[in-house]
Tab-separated table of C-alpha atoms in Angstrom:
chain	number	residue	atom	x	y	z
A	1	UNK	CA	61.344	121.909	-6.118
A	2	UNK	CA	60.589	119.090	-4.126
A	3	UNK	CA	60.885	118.585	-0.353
A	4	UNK	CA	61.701	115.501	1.346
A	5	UNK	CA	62.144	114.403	5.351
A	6	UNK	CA	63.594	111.150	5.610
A	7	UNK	CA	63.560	108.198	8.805
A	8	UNK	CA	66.549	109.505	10.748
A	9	UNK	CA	64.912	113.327	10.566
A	10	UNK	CA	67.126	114.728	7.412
A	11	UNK	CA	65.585	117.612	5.599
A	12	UNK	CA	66.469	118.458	1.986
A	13	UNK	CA	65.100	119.809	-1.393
A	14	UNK	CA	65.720	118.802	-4.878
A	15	UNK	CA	65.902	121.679	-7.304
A	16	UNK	CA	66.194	121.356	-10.995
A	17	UNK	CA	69.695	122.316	-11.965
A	18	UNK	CA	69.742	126.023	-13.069
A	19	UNK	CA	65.859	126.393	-12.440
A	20	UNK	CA	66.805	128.703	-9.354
A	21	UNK	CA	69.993	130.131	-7.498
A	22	UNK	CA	71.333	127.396	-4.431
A	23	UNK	CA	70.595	129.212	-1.430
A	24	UNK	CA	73.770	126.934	0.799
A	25	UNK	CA	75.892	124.180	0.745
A	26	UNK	CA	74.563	121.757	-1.727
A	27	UNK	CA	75.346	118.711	-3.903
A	28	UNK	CA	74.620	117.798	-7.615
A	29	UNK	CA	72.836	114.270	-7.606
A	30	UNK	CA	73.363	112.038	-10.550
A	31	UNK	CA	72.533	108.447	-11.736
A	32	UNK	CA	74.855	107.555	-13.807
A	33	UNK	CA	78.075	108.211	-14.686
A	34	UNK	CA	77.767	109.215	-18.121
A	35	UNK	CA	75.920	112.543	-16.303
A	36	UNK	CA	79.636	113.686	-15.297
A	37	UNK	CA	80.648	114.642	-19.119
A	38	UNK	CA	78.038	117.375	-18.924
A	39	UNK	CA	79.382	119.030	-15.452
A	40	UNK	CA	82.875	118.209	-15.898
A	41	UNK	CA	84.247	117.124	-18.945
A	42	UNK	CA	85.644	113.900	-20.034
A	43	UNK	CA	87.464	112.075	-17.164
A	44	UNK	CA	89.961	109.018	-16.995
A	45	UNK	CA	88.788	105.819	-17.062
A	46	UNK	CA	90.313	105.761	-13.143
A	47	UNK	CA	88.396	108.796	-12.032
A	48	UNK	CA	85.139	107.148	-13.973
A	49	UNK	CA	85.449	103.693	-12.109
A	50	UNK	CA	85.528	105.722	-8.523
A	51	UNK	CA	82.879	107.039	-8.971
A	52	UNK	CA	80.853	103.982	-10.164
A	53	UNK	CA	82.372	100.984	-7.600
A	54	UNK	CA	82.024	103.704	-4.342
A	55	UNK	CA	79.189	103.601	-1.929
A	56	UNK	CA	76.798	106.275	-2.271
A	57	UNK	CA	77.861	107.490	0.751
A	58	UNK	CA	80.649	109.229	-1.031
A	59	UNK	CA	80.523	112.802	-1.912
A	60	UNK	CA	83.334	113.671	-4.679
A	61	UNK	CA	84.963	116.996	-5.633
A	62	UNK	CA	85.771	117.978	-8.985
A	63	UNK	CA	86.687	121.012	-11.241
A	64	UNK	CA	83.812	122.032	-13.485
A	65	UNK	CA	83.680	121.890	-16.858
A	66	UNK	CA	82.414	125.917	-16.740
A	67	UNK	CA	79.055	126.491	-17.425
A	68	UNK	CA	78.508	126.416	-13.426
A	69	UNK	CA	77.946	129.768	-11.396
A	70	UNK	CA	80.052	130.506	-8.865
A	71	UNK	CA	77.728	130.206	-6.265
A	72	UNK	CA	77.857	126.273	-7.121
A	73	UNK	CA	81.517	126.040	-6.805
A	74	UNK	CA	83.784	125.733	-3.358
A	75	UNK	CA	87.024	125.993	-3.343
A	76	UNK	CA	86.990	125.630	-7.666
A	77	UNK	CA	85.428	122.406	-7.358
A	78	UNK	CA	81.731	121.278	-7.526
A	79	UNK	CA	80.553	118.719	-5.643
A	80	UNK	CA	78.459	115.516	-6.975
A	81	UNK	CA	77.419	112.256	-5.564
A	82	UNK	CA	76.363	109.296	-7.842
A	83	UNK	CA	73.243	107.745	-6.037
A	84	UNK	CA	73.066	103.622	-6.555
A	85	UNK	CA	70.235	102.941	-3.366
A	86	UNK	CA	67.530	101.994	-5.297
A	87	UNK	CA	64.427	103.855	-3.728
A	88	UNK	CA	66.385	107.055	-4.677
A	89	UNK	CA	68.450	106.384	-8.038
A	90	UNK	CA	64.368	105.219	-8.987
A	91	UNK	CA	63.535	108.900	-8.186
A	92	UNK	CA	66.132	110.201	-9.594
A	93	UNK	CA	66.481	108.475	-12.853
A	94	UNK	CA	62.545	109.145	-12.994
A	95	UNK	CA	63.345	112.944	-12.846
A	96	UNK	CA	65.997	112.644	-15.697
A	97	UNK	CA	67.865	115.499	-14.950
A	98	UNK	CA	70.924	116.031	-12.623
A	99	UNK	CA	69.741	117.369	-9.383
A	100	UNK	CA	71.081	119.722	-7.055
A	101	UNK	CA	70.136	118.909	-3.464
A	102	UNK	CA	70.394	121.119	-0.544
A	103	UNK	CA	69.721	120.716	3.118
A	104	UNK	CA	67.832	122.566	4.928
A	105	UNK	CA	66.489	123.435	8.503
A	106	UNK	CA	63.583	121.596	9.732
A	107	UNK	CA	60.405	123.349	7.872
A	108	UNK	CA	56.971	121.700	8.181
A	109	UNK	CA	55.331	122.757	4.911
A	110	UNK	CA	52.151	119.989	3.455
A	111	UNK	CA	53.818	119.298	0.186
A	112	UNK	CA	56.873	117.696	1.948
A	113	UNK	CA	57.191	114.318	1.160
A	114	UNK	CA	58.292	111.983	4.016
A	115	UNK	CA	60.084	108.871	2.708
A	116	UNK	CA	60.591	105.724	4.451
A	117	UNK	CA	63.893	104.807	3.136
A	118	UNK	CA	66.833	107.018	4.690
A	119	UNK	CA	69.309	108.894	2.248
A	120	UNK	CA	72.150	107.898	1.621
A	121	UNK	CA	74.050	111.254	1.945
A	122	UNK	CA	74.273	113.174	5.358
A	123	UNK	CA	75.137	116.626	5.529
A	124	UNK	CA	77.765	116.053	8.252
A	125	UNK	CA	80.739	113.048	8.177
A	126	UNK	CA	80.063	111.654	4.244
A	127	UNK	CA	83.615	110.627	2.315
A	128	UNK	CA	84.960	112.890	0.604
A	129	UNK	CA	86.946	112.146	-2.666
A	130	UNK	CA	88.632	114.910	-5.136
A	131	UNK	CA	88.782	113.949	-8.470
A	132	UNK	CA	90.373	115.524	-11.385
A	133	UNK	CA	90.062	114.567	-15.140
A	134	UNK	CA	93.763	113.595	-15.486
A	135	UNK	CA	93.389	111.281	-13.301
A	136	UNK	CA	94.798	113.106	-9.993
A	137	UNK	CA	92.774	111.547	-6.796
A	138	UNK	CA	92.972	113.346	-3.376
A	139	UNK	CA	91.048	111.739	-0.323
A	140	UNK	CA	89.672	114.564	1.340
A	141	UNK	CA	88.562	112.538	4.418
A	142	UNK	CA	87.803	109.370	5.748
């Protein structure tokens, strides 16, 4: 598990997906699209180049491919954000695994790790896309 406070005050952890049960809200962090098959299945070439040409400020929606608890899933749908800023795809491809982040309330604990670079996610006001394997595509917000 790490823990990580970045510039404008965001706290979250990184948990190894399936290495321990999501305590809230979270979001699966991948770095590249080819990560997807395993959570959701093969999706249209559409759906695919979403994902890919969106900012990482985008948080998409999708059905799972079933493997996931339930505890992962709102609403039927897991959530997943593909991560292009580089200090943090660098992290994350170094982890090679997907990643299931989570905020969390402002702990001060030593093995935090305070970055300098902001994330690219916030827990409140990110885009929200739904995405379906057929090729269905349902802005959630703007």
């Amino acid at each position: 598990m790490l823990s990580f406070k970045d510039p404008k005050g965001a706290h979250f952890q990184w948990g190894k997906f399936g290495s321990r049960q999501p305590a809230g809200k979270g979001v699966f962090l991948i770095h590249e699209t080819y990560q997807l098959q395993a959570m959701v299945g093969p999706f249209s070439e559409v759906a695919l180049d979403l994902v890919e040409f969106s900012p990482d400020t985008v948080i998409f929606h999708s059905p799972p491919k079933g493997f996931l608890g339930s505890e992962m899933i709102s609403e039927g749908l897991i959530t997943f954000a593909l991560i292009k800023s580089p200090y943090w795809h660098r992290l994350l491809f170094e982890l090679r695994e997907v990643v299931y982040m989570e905020w969390i309330p402002e702990i001060e604990t030593a093995d935090r790790i305070c970055s300098e670079q902001v994330f690219p996610l916030s827990e409140n006001g990110a885009k929200s896309i739904e995405l379906h394997a057929d090729g269905k595509v349902k802005i959630r917000n703007a």
